[in-house]
Short mmCIF file of C-alpha atoms and ligand atoms in Angstrom, two decimals:
data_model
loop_
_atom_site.label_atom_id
_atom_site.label_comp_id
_atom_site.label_asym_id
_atom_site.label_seq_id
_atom_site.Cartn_x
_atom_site.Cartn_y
_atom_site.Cartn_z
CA UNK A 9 30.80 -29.49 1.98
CA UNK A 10 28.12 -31.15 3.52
CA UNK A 11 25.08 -28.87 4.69
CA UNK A 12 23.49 -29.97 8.03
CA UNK A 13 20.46 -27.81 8.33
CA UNK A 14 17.44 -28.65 9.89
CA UNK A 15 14.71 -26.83 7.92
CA UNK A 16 12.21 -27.17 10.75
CA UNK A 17 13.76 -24.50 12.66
CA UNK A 18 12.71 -21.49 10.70
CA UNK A 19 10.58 -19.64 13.05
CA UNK A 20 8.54 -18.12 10.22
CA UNK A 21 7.87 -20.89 8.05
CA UNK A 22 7.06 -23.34 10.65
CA UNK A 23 4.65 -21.39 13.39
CA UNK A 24 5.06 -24.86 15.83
CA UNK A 25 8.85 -23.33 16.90
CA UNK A 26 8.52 -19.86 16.93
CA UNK A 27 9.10 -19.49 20.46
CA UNK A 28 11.74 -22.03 20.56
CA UNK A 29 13.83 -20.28 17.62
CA UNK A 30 14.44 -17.10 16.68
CA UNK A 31 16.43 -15.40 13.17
CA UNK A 32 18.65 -12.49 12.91
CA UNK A 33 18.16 -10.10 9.87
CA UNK A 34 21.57 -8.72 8.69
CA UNK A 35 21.80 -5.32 7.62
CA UNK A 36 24.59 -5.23 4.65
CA UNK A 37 21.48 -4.43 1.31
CA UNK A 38 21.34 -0.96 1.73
CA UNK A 39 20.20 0.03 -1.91
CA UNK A 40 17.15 -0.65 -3.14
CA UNK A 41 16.60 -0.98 -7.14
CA UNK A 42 12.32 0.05 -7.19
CA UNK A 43 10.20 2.61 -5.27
CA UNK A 44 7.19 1.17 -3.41
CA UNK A 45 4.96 3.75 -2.64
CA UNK A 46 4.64 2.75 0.77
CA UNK A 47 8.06 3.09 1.85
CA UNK A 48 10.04 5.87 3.23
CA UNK A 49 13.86 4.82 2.93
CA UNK A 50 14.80 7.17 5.80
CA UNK A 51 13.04 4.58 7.47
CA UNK A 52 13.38 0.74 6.50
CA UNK A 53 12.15 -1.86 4.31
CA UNK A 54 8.85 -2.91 4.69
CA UNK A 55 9.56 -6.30 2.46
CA UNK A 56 10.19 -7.57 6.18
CA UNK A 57 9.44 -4.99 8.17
CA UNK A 58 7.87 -1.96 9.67
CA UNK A 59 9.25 1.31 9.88
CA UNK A 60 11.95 1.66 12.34
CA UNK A 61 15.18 3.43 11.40
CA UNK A 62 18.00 0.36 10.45
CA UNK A 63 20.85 1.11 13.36
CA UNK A 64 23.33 0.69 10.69
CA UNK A 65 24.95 -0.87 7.53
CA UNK A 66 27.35 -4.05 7.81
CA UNK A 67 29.86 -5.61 5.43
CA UNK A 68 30.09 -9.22 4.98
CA UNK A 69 33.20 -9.51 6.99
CA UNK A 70 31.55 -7.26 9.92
CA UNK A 71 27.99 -9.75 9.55
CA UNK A 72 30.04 -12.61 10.26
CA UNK A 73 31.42 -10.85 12.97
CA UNK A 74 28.21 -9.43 14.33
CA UNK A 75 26.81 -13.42 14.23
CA UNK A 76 29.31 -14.67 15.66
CA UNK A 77 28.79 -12.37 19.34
CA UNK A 78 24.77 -12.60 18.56
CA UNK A 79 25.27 -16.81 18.84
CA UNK A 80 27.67 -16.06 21.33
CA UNK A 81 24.69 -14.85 23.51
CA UNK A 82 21.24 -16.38 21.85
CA UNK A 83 21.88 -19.83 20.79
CA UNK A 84 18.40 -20.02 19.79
CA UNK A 85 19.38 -18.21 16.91
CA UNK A 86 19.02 -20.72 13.67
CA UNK A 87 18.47 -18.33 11.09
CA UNK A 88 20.16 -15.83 9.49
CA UNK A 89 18.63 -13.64 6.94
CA UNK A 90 18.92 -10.57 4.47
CA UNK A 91 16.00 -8.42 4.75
CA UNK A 92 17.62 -5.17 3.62
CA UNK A 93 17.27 -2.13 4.31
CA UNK A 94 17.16 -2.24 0.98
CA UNK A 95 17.21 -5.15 -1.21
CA UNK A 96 19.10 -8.35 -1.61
CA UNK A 97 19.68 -8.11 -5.63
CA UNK A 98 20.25 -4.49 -5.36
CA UNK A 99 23.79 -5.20 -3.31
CA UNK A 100 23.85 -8.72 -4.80
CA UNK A 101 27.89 -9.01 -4.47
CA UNK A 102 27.52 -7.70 -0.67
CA UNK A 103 24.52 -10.75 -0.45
CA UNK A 104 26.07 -13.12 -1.76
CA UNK A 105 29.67 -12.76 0.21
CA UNK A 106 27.70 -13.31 3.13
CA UNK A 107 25.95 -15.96 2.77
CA UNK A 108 28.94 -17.00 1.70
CA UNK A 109 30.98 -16.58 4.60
CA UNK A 110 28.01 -17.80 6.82
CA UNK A 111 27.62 -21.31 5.44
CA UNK A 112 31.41 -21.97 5.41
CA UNK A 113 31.30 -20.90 8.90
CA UNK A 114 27.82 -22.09 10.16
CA UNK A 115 26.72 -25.13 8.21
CA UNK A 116 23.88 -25.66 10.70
CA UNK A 117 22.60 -22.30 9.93
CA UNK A 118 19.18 -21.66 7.94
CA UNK A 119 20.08 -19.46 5.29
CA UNK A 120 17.18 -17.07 4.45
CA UNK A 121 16.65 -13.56 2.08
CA UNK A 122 13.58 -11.33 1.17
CA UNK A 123 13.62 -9.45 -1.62
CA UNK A 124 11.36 -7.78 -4.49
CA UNK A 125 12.25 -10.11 -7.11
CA UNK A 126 13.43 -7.68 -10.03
CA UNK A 127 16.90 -8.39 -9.25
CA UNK A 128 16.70 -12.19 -8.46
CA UNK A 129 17.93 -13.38 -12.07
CA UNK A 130 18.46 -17.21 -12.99
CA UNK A 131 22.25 -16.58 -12.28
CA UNK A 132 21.65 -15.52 -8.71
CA UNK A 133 19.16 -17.96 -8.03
CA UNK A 134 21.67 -21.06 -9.22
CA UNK A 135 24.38 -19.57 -6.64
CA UNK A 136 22.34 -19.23 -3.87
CA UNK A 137 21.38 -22.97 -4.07
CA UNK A 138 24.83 -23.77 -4.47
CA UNK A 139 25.74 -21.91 -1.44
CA UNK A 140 22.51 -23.60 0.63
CA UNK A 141 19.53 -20.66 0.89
CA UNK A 142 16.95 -22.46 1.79
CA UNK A 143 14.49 -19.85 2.17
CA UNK A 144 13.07 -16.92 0.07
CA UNK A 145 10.89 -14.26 0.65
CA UNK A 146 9.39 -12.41 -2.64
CA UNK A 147 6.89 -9.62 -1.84
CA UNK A 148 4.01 -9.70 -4.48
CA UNK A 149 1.43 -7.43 -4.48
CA UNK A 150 -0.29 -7.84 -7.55
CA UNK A 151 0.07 -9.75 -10.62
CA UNK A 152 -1.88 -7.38 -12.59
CA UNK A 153 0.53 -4.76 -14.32
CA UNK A 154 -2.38 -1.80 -14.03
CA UNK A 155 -2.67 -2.62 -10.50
CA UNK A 156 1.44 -3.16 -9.87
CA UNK A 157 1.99 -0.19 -11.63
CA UNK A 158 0.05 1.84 -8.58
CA UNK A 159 2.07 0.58 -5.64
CA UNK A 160 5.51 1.36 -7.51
CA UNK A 161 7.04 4.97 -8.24
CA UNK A 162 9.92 3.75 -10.94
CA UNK A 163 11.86 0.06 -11.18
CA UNK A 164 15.64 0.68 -11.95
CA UNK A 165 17.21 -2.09 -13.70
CA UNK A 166 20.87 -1.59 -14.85
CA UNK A 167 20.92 2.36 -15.35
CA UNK A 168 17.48 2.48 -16.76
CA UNK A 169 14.76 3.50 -14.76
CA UNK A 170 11.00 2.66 -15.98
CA UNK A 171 7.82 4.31 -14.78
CA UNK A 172 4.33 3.37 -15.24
CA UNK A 173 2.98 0.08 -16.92
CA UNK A 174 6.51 -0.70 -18.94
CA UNK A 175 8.03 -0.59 -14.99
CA UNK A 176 5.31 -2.30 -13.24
CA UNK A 177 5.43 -4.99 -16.32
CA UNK A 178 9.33 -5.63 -15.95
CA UNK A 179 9.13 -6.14 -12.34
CA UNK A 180 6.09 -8.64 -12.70
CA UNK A 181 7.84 -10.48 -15.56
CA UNK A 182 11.29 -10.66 -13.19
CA UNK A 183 9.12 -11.91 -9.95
CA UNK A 184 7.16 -14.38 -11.89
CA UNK A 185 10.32 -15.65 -13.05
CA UNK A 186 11.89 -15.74 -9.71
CA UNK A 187 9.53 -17.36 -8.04
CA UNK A 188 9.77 -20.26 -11.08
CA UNK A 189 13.30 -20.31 -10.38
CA UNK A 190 13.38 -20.65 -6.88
CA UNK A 191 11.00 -23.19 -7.09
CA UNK A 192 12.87 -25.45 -9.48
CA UNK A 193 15.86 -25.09 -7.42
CA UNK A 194 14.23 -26.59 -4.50
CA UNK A 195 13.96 -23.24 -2.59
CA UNK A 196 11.20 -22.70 0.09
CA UNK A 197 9.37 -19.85 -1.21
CA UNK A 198 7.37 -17.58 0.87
CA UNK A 199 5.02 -14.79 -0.53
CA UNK A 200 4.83 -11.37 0.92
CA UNK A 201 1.75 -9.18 -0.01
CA UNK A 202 1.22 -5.63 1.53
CA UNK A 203 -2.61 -5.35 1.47
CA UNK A 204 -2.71 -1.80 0.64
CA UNK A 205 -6.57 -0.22 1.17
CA UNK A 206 -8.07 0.49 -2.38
CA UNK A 207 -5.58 -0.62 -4.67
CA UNK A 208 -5.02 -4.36 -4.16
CA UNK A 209 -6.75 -5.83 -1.34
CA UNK A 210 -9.78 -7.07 -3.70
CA UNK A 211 -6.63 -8.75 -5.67
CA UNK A 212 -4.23 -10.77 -2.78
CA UNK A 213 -6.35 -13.70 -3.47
CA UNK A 214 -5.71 -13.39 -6.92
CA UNK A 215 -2.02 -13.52 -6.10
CA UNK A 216 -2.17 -16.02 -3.82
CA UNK A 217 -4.05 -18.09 -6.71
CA UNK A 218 -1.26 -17.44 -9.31
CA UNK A 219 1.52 -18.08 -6.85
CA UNK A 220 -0.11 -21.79 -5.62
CA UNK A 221 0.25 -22.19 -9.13
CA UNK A 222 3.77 -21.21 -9.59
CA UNK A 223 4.35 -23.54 -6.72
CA UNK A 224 4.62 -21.54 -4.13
CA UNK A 225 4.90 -22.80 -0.34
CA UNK A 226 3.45 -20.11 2.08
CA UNK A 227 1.55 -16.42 1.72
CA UNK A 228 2.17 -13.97 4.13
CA UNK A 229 -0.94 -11.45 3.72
CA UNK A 230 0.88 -8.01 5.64
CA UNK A 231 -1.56 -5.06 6.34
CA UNK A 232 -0.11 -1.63 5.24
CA UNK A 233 1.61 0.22 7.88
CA UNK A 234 1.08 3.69 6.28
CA UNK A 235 4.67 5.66 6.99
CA UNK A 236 4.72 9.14 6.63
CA UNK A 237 6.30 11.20 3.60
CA UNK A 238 5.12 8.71 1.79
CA UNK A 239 1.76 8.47 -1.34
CA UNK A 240 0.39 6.00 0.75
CA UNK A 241 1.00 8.07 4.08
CA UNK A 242 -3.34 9.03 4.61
CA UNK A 243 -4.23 5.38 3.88
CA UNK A 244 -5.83 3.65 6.68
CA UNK A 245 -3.72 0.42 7.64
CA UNK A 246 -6.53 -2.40 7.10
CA UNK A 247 -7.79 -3.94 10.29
CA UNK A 248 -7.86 -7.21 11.85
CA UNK A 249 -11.12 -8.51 10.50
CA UNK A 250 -10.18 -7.37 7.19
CA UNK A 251 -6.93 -9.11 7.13
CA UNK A 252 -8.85 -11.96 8.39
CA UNK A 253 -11.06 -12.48 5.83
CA UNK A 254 -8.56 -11.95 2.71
CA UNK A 255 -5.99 -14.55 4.29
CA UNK A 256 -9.17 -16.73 4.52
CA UNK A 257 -9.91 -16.31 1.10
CA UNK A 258 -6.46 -16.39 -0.13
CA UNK A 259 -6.37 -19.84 2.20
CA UNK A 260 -8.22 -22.02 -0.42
CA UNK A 261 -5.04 -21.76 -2.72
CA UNK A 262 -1.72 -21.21 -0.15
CA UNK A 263 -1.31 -22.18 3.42
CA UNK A 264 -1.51 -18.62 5.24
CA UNK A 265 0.73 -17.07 7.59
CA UNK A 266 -0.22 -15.69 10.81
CA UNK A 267 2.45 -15.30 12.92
CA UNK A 268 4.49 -12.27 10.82
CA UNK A 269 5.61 -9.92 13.19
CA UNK A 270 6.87 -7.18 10.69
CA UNK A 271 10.43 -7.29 11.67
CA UNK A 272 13.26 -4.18 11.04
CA UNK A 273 16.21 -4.92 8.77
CA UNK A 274 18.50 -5.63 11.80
CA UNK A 275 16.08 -7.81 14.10
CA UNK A 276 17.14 -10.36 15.74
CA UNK A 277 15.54 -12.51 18.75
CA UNK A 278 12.72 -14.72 18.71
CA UNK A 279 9.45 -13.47 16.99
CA UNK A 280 7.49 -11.37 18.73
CA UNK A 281 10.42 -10.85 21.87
CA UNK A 282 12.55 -8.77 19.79
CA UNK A 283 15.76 -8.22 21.22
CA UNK A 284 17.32 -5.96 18.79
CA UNK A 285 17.77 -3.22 21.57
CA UNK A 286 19.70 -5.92 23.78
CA UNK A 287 22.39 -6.54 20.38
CA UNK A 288 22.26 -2.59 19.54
CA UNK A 289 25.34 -1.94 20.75
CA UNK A 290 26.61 -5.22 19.92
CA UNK A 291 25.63 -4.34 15.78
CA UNK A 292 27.17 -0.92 15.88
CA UNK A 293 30.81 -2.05 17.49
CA UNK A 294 30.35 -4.71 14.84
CA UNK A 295 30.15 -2.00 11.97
CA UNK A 296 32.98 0.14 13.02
FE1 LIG B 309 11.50 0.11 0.30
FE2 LIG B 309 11.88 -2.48 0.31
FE3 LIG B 309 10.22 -1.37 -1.51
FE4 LIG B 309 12.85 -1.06 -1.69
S1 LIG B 309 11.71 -2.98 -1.88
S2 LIG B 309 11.34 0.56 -1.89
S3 LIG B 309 13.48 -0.88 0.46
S4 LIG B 309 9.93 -1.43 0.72
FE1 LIG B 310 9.64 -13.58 9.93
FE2 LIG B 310 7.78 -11.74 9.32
FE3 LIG B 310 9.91 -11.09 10.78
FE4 LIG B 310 10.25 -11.69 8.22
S1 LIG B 310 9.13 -9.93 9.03
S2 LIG B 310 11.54 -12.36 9.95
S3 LIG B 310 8.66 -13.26 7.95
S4 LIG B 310 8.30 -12.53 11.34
#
């Protein structure tokens, strides 16, 4: 089929139409495959976003559903995303089906998923092409395994869960990799980086360095929002001079941006004028 997308309109890769266009995040990835020590999951995923309990869970067939009354009302809507609450990877068959289902049915629509990487092998990356993702999110926060290995609790891959530096050095080898990937498919690939105080914010530029090289398109430096019940919970989130001057210094190898407005796993709405309240009851008819 022939894919008629107009790239431009991605509200957060291109900052000159984010108040003309807005995204919705589908919620159908509720399991997540790592533990970042920053995250709660009675809360959300803060890949993409901050804490704010996900309304619910969707199925592919009820996400198609749910898009179809959301571009029913907001036809400013040109991108459609998977942003959890979980990860992508970790429901990769639920993923997959709809994206699926969206292109076939929206082949306008800018196709768009964040996830951690570990799951994101060469097979998944070669059918999300096909299908027409044009954007990816990987979050990144260090690509040092002593310093990875202190923002992660345990990786799960298959039925084996690793701790420590073998976990931290699995998931680095798998993002590495998936960022390659994605780039040699022709994916748009934006970096995610919680700057998390004392354990990596001397180190985003060092990301950012290592992912210019890997041939990535855009960094998106995100101060820690420190949820509670969490090993991160007392850390102070890092202020706005601070995240000034690391996406400065991290500028010299990525473009940088700005504009994130750290969205929940069912957002939808134009960036910054959420109206995920407005759809609420729209999303939870839509799941029943
Ligand atoms: Fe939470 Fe997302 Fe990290 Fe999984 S990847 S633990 S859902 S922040
Ligand atoms: Fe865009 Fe940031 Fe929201 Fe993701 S969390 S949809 S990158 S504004």
């Amino acid at each position: 089929m022939t894919v008629t997308v107009n790239y431009e309109k991605h509200p957060c890769f291109n900052v000159k139409v984010k108040g003309q266009f807005g995204r919705v995040h589908l919620p159908v990835a509720p399991k997540c495959n790592i533990q970042c020590n920053y995250c709660n999951r009675k809360y959300d995923c803060v890949n993409e976003s901050r804490p704010g309990v996900t309304s619910t869970v969707l199925s592919p067939a009820q996400a198609v559903l749910y898009m179809d009354k959301v571009l029913e009302k907001e036809p400013k809507i040109t991108v459609a995303g998977i942003a959890g609450p979980g990860d992508p990877f970790a429901n990769a068959q639920e993923t997959l089906e709809t994206m699926r289902l969206l292109r076939n049915r929206y082949p306008e629509l800018i196709l768009c998923l964040a996830t951690n990487g570990l799951g994101l092998k060469p097979e998944y990356i070669e059918e999300i092409a096909k299908i027409g993702v044009s954007h990816v999110t990987v979050t990144i926060n260090a690509i040092d395994p002593e310093i990875t290995r202190k923002v992660y609790r345990w990786v799960r891959d298959g039925k084996t869960v690793y701790q420590g530096r073998k976990g931290a050095e699995l998931l680095l080898q798998r993002q590495l990799e998936a960022v390659k990937g994605l780039k040699a498919a022709g994916i748009t690939v934006k970096i995610n980086c919680i700057i998390i105080p004392g354990i990596n914010d001397h180190h985003a530029v060092e990301v950012a360095k290592k992912m210019s090289e890997l041939g990535a398109d855009l960094f998106n430096a995100m101060a820690l929002y420190p949820t509670a019940e969490t090993p991160f919970e007392d850390l102070i989130e890092p202020d706005a001079l601070t995240m000034a001057k690391i996406r400065h210094e991290c500028e010299q190898y990525l473009p940088q941006m700005r504009h994130c407005t750290r969205c929940r796993a069912d957002a939808v709405g134009l960036l910054g004028a959420d109206q995920s309240e407005e759809f609420h009851g729209c999303l939870i008819s839509c799941s029943k």
